[in-house]
XYZ file of C-alpha atoms in Angstrom:
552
model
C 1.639 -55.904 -60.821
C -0.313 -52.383 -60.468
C -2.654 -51.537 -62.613
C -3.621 -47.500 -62.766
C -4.311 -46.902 -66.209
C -8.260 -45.841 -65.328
C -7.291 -44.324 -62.288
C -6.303 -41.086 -60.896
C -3.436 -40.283 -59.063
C -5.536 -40.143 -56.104
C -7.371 -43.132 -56.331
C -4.135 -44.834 -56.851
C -2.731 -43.391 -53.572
C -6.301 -44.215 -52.512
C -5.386 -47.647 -53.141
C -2.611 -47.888 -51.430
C -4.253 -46.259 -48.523
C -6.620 -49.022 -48.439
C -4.152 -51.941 -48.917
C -1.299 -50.618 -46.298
C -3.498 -48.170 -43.879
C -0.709 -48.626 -41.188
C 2.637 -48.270 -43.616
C 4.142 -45.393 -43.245
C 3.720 -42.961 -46.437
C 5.645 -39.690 -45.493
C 8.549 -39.396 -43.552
C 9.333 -35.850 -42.297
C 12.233 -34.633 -40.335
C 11.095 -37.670 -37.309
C 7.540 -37.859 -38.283
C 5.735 -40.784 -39.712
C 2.471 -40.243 -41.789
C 0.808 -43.343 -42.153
C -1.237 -43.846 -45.394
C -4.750 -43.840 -43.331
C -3.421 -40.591 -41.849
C -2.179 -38.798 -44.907
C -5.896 -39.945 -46.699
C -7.633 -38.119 -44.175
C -5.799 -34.510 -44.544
C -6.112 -35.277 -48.825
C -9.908 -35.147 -48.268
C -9.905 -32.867 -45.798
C -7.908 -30.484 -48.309
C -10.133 -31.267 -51.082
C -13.068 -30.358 -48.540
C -11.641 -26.825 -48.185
C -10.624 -26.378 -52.116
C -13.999 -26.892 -52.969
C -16.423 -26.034 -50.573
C -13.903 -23.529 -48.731
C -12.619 -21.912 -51.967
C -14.796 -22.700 -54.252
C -12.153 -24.720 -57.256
C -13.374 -26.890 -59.358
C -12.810 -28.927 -62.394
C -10.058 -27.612 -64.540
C -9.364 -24.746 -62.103
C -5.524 -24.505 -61.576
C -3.908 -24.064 -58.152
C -0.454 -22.919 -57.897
C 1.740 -25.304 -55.879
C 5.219 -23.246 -54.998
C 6.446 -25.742 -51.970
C 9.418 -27.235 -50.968
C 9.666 -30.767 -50.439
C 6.888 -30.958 -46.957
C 3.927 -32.791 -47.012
C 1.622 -29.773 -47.464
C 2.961 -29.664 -50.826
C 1.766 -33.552 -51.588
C -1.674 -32.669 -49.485
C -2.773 -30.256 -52.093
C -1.907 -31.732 -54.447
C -3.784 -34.825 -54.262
C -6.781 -33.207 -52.870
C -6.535 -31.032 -56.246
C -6.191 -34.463 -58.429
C -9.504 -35.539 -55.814
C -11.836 -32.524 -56.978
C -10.241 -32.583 -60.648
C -8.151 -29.040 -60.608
C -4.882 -28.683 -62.461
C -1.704 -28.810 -59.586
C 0.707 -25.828 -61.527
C 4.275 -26.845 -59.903
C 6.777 -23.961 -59.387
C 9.549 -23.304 -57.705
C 8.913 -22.064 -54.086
C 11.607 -19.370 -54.149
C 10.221 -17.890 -57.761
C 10.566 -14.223 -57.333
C 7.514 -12.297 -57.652
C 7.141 -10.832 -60.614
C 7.727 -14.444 -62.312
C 4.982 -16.203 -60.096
C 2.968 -13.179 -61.276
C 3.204 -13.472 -64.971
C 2.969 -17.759 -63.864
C -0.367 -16.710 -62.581
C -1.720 -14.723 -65.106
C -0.628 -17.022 -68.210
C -2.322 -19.783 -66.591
C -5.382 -18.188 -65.300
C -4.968 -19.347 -61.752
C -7.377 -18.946 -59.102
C -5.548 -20.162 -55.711
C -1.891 -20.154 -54.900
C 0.066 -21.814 -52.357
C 2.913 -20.384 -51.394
C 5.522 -21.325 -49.164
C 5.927 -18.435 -45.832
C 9.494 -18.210 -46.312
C 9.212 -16.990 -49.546
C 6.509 -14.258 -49.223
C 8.297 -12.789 -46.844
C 11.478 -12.072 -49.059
C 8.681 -9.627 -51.498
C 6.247 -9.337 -48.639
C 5.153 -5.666 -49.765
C 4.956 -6.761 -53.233
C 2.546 -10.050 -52.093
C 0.405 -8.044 -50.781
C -0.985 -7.284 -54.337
C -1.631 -11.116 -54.637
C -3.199 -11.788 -50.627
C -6.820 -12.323 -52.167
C -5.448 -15.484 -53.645
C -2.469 -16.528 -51.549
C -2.818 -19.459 -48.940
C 0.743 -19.692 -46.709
C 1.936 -23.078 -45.500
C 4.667 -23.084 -42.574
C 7.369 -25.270 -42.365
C 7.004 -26.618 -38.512
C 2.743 -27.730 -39.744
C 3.861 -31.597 -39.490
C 6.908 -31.372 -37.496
C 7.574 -33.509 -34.357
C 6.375 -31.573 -31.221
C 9.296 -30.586 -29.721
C 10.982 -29.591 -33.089
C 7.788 -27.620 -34.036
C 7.197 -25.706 -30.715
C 11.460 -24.592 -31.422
C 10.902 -24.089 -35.118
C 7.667 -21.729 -34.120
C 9.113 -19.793 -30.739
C 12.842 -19.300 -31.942
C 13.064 -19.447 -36.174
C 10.116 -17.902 -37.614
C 8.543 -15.058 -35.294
C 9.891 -12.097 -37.370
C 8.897 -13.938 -40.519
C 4.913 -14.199 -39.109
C 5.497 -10.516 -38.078
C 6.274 -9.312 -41.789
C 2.914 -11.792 -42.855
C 0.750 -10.129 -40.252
C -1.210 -6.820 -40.323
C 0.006 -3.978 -41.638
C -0.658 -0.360 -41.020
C -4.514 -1.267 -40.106
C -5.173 -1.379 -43.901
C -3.543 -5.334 -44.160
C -5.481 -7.888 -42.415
C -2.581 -10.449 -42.783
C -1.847 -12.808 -44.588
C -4.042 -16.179 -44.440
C -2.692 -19.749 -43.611
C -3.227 -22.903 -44.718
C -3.189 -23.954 -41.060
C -6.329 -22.019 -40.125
C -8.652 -23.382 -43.390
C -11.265 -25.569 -42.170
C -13.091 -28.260 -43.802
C -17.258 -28.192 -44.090
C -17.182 -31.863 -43.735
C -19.923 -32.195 -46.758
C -19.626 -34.344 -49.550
C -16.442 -33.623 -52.192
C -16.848 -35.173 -55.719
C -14.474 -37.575 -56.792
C -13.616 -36.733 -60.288
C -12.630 -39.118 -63.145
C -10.316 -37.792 -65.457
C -9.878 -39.141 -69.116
C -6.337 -39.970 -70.576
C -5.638 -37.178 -72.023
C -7.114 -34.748 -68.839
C -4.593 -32.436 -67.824
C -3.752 -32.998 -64.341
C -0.226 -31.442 -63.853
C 1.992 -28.278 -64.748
C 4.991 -28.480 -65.115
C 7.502 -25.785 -66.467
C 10.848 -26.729 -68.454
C 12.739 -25.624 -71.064
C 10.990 -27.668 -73.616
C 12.519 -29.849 -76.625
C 13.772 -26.404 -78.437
C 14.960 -24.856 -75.319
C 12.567 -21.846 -74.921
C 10.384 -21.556 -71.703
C 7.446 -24.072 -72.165
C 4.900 -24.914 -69.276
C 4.088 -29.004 -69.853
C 0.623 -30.178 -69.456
C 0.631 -33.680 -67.750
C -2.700 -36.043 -67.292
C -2.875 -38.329 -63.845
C -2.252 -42.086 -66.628
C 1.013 -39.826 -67.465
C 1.905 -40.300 -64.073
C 0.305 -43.405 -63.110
C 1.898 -45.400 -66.468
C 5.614 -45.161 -65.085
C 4.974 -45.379 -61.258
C 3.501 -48.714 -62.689
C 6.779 -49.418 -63.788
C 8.966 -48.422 -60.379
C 9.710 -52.295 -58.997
C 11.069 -53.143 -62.338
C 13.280 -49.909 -62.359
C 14.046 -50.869 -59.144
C 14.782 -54.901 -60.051
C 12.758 -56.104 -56.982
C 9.616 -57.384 -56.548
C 6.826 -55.178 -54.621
C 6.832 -57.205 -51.396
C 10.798 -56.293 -50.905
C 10.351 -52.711 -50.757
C 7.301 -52.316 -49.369
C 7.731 -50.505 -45.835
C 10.610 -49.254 -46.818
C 11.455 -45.585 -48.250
C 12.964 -43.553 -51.027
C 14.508 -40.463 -49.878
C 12.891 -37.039 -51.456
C 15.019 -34.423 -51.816
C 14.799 -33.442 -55.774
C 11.725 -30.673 -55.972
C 8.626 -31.314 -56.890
C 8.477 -29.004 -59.459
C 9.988 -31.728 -61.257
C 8.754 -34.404 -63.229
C 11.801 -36.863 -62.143
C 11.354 -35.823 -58.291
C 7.282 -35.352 -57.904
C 6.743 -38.705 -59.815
C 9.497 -40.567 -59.037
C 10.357 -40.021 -55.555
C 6.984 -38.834 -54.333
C 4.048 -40.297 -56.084
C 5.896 -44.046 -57.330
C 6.626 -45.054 -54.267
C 3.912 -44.301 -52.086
C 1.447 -46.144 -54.984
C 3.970 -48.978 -54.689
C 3.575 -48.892 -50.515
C 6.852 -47.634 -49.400
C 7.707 -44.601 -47.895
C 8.481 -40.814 -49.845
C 10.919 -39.782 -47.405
C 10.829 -35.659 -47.823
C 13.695 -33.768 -46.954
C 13.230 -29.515 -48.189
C 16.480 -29.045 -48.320
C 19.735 -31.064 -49.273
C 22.284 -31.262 -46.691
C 24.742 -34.626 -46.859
C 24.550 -34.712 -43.302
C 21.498 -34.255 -43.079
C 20.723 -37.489 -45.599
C 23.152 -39.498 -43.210
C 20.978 -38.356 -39.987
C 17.928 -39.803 -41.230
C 19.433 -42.556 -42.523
C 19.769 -43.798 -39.230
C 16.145 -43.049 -37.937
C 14.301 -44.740 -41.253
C 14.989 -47.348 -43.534
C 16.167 -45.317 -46.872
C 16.579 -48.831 -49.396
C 16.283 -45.861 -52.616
C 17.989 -42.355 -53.684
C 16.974 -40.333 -56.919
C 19.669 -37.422 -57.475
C 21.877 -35.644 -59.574
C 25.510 -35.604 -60.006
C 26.173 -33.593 -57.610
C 24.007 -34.587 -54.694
C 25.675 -37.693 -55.457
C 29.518 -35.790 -55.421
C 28.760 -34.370 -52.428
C 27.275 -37.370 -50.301
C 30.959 -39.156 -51.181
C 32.232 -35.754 -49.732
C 30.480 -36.331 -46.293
C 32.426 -38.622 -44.028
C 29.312 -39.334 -41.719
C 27.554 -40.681 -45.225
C 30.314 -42.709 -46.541
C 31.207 -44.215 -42.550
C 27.521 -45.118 -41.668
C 26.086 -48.292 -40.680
C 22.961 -47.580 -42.168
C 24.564 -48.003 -45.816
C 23.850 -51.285 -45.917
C 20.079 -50.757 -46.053
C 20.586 -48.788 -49.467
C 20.047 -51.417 -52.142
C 19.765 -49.055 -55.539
C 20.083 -45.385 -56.645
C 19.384 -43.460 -59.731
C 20.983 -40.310 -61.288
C 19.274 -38.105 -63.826
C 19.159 -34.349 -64.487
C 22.612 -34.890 -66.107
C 25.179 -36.987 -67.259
C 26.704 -38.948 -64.672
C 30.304 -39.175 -65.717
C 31.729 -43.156 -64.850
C 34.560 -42.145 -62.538
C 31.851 -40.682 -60.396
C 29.442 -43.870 -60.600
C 32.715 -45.926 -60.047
C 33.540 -44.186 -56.765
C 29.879 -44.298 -55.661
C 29.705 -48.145 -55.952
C 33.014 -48.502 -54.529
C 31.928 -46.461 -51.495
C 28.731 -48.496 -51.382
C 30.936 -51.869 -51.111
C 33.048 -50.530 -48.435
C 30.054 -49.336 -46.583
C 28.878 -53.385 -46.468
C 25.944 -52.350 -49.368
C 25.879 -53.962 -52.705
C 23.829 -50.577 -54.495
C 24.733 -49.095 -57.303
C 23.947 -46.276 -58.955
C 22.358 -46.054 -62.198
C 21.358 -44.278 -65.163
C 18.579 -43.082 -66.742
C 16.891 -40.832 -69.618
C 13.770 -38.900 -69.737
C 12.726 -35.061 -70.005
C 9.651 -33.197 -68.556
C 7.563 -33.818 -72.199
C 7.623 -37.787 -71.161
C 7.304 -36.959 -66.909
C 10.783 -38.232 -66.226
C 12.683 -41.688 -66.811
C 11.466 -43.613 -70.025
C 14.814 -45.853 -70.327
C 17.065 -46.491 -67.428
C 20.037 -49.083 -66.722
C 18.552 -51.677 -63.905
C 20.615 -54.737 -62.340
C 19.221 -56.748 -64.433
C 20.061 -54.879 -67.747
C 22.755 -52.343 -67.784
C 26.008 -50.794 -69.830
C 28.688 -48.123 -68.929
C 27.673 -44.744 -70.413
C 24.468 -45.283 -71.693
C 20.892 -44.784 -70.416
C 19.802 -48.080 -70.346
C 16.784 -49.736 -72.396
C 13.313 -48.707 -72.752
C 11.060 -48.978 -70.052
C 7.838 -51.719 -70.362
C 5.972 -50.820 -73.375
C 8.021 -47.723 -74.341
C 9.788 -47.451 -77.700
C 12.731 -45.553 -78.705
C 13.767 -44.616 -82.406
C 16.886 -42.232 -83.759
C 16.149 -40.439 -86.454
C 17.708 -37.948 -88.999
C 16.903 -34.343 -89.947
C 13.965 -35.685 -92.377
C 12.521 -38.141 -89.363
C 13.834 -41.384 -90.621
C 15.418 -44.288 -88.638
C 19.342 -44.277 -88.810
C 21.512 -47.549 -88.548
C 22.260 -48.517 -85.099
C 25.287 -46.832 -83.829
C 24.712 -43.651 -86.030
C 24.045 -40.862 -84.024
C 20.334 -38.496 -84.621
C 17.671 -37.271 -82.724
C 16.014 -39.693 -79.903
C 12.512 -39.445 -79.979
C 10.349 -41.466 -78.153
C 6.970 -43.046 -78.116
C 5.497 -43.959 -74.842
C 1.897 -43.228 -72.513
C 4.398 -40.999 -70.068
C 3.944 -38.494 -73.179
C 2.642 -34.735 -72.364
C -0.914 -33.937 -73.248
C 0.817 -30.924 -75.079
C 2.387 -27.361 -73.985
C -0.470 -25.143 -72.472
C -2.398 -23.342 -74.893
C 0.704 -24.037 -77.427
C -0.521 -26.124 -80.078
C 2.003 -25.039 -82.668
C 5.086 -26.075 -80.408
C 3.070 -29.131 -79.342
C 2.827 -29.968 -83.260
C 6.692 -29.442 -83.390
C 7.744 -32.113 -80.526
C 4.730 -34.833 -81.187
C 4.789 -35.919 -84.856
C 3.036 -39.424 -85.777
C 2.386 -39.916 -82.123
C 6.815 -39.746 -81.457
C 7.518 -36.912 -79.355
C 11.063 -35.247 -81.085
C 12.778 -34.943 -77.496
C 15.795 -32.456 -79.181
C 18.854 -34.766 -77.975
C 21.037 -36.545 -79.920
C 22.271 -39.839 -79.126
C 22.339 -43.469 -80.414
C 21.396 -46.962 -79.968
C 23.635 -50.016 -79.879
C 22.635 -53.666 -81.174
C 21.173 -54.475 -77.961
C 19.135 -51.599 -77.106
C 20.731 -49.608 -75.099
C 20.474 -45.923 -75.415
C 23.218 -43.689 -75.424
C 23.013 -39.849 -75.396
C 25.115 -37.411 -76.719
C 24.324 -33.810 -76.457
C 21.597 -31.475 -76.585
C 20.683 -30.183 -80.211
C 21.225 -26.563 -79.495
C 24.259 -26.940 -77.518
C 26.326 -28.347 -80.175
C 28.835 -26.271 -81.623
C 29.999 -25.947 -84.774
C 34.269 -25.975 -85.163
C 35.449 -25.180 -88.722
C 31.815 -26.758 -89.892
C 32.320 -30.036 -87.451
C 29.658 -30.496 -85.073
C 31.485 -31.233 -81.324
C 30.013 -32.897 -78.445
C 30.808 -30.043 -75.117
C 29.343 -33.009 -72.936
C 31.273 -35.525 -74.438
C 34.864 -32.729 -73.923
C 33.423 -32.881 -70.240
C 33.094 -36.794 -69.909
C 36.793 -37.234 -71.320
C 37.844 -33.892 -68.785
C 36.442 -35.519 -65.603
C 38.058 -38.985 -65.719
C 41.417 -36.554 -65.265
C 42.541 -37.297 -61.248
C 41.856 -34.092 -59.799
C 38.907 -32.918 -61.931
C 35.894 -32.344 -59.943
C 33.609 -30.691 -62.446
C 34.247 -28.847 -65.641
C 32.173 -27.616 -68.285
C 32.568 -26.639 -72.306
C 31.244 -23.741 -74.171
C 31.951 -21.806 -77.354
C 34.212 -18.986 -77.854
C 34.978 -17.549 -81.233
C 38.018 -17.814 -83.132
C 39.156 -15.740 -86.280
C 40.186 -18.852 -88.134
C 37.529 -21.552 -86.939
C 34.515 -19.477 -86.065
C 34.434 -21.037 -83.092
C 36.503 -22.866 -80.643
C 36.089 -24.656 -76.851
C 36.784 -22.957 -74.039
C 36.786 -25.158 -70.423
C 36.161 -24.555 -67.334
C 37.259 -26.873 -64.741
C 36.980 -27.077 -60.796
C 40.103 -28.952 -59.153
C 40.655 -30.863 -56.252
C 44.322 -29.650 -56.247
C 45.919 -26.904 -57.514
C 48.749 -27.188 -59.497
C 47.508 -25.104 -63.073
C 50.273 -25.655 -65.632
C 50.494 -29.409 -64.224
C 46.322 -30.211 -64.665
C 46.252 -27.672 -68.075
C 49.240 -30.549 -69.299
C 47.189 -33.196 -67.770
C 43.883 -31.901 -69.790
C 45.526 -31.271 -72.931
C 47.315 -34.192 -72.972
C 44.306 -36.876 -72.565
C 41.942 -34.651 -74.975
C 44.816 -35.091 -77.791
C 44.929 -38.553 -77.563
C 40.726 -39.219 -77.362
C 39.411 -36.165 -79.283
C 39.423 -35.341 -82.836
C 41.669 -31.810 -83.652
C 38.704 -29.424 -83.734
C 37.310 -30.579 -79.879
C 40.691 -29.574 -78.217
C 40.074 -26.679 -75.803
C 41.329 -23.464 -77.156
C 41.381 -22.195 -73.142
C 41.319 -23.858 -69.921
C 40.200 -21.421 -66.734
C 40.336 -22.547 -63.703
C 37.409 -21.657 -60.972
C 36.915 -22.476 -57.607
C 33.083 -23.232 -58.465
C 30.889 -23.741 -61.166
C 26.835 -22.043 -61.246
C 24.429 -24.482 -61.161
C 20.928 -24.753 -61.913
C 18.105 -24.784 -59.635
C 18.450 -28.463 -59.764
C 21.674 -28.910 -59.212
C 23.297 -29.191 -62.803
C 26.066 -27.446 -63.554
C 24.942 -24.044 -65.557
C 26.325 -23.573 -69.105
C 24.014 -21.201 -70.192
C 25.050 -18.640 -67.119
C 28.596 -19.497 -67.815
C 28.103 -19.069 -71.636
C 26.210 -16.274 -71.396
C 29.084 -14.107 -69.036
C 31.874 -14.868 -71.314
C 29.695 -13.340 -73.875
C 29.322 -10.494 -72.209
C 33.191 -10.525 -71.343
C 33.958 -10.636 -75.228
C 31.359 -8.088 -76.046
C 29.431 -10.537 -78.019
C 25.499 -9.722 -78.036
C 22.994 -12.335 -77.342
């Protein structure tokens, strides 16, 4: 069993490093980074942070990467020297990464070259304290000399000088190390390590301040979230496509498995086919996704047919509720591939890192979250903060060492969520007899029919088990008599409207209570979704708004 509780997140990898220096640790697009390998460019990076650019303790670095192994380079060589690793995303326009910058004093960025070149003028302001990083850096050879002679020439055009008054801008790739001695810093506990940016436990626009034991505590815990023993998945790999930007992919499918010796396997983008293709080049025993990676990866025919299915052995879906026709056909696809996985639940927000209860083989139940993770506890509470009977639905709150050091430079919000040492996560839910967690809806996104408080995720669970619902979502409209009412959205895979608007109404009116019955049903063709792949109420409640004249 690991033990990181006085380490960093370095030092763990560090550990690793030392235990499996031939294992792979980073699979990119056909290259393999052994663990002795990817140790040497960490220091080497911490070499040029603080002899090259001069950060040091506390400093924060701005991290705006997709998933390539520059992105995990930094930011261990950061967690080395002891600077702060501020996650973004790496398509952030400008003018937020700006005010990103400025609120949290940073002094180097690194930004991704695809990016910069969509507000190149604009960068330009910023070049002082910009560092690029290129997609093709740890590419195979012959993919890299294509990616750099036939994709990306314009792009290096629109970075390079300009008007003889722009020198360019500079690369990562042409930083070089001093090769003198780098500190190794020890943080404390309670040492911010990590920023992270969510929309907090009341739903405003908090940046989360995370310490390396945050981390460390539930990649501890990954072989019993993954019911197998260490030496089972070692030298094998989880496939990384959620961003690191956030908490559930950078700890989860980044940092936990390469502590635990198996592979992150880092894909930037999302492409079905794509997971399929390297699928068959590494051993991928592990997926971490959303709903709707998970929809579409049933869409893909060269997914669901391959022979490399039978490697898979479990998979986890967080971000959002996973409805159970969708986990149904995912298992069901898994047996017909010759692969006993399953796919599981969990629950866990930025404040805690990611998953703090999750259903495992060993411990499971339809529609709930699971139980608490090792040495995590879970309470539900009521509007004054005391326990409610099991099965009575209140607030979850939580009290575990994955816990936030607190919202940067917020201590009157950090007050709010962390009260007697139980962080108030803001979602309701319950918990059974046996322990098993079961959520219900955000807080704020309730709304209140004729005075009764309705569930829209709970509409949307009932809506999806209809045959020929792929996604729908609830929101509020008004109504003269009831204040408010439920309107739906819903994607179908057929299109017959008066036939599915029946279908709807009918299986609402026999599950749902009078005042959760859609008012309206409107069909789309898509839903918005987040940057992580959720499907996007707010956007969707904020345009019919605007349709009804309704201000914000």
């Amino acid at each position: 069993m690991l033990d990181l509780k006085n380490k960093t997140m370095y030092e763990a990898l560090l550990e690793s490093a030392e235990d499996f220096p031939l294992g792979t640790a980073i699979y990119y697009q056909g290259r393999r980074i052994m663990f002795s390998s990817l140790m040497r460019h960490v220091d080497r990076m911490a070499d040029i942070l603080y002899h090259v650019l001069n950060v040091r303790r506390n400093d924060v670095i701005l991290i705006a990467q997709p998933n390539i192994p520059d992105a995990l380079i930094i930011f261990y060589a950061a967690n080395k020297i002891g600077a702060i690793a501020n996650f973004v995303h790496p398509f952030t326009p400008f003018n937020q990464v700006r005010v990103i910058m400025k609120k949290t004093n940073t002094k180097v960025a690194f930004l991704f070259e695809q990016r910069v070149a969509k507000e190149v003028d604009r960068y330009r302001q910023l070049a002082d304290k910009i560092y690029v990083t290129r997609i093709e850096d740890f590419l195979p050879l012959p993919s890299k000399i294509i990616y750099h002679n036939f994709y990306n020439n314009k792009i290096r055009k629109k970075l390079g000088k300009w008007r003889g008054k722009f020198k360019g801008f500079n690369y990562v790739k042409d930083l070089h190390p001093t090769h003198k001695e780098v500190p190794l810093v020890n943080h404390n506990e309670k040492e911010t390590a990590i920023l992270l940016h969510s929309g907090s436990t009341t739903g405003d626009p908090k940046t989360i301040c995370l310490s390396s034991w945050n981390m460390n505590f539930l990649a501890e815990r990954a072989c019993e979230f993954l019911s197998c023993e260490p030496e089972f998945i070692r030298g094998k790999g989880m496939l990384s496509v959620l961003p690191s930007f956030h908490g559930f992919g950078l700890c989860m499918t980044m940092h936990a498995p390469m502590v635990n010796r198996f592979a992150s396997v880092l894909m930037p983008k999302f492409s079905a086919t794509e997971v399929a293709k390297t699928m068959k080049k590494t051993n991928i025993a592990a997926i971490c996704g959303v709903p709707t990676m998970y929809e579409n990866l049933l869409k893909c025919d060269k997914f669901v047919n391959s022979k490399k299915l039978k490697n898979l052995y479990v998979c986890f879906c967080g971000g959002d509720s996973m409805s159970e026709s969708l986990k149904n056909r995912w298992d069901e696809a898994m047996k017909k591939g010759g692969s006993s996985c399953q796919v599981f639940e969990g629950y866990g927000l930025t404040e805690a890192v990611c998953v703090n209860a999750v259903n495992t083989y060993k411990n499971n139940r339809i529609n709930s979250f699971g139980k608490a993770a090792r040495d995590v506890k879970f309470r539900i509470v009521d509007e004054a903060g005391n326990e409610v009977k099991r099965g009575e639905i209140g607030e979850i709150t939580l009290k575990s060492d994955a816990m936030m050091v607190g919202y940067y430079n917020d201590k009157e919000n950090t007050v709010k969520a962390i009260k007697d040492g139980w962080l108030y996560t803001g979602d309701l839910g319950y918990m059974d007899e046996d322990d098993f967690i079961f959520f219900k809806q955000r807080k704020k996104r309730v709304v209140k029919v004729s005075g009764v408080g309705i569930f829209p995720t709970e509409i949307e669970r009932l809506v999806e088990s209809v045959h020929g619902v792929e996604a729908c979502c609830a929101i509020r409209i008004p109504d003269p008599k009831l204040q408010s009412a439920i309107k739906l959205f819903v994607v179908a895979k057929y299109f017959d409207e008066e036939g599915m608007k029946e279908e709807i109404m009918d299986t609402c009116r026999k599950y749902l209570i009078r005042w959760a019955l859609p008012k309206e049903i409107e069909f789309r063709k898509s839903l918005p979704l987040t940057q992580l792949g959720k499907i996007d109420f707010k956007s969707l409640q904020k345009e019919e708004d605007e349709k009804r004249g309704i201000s914000q």
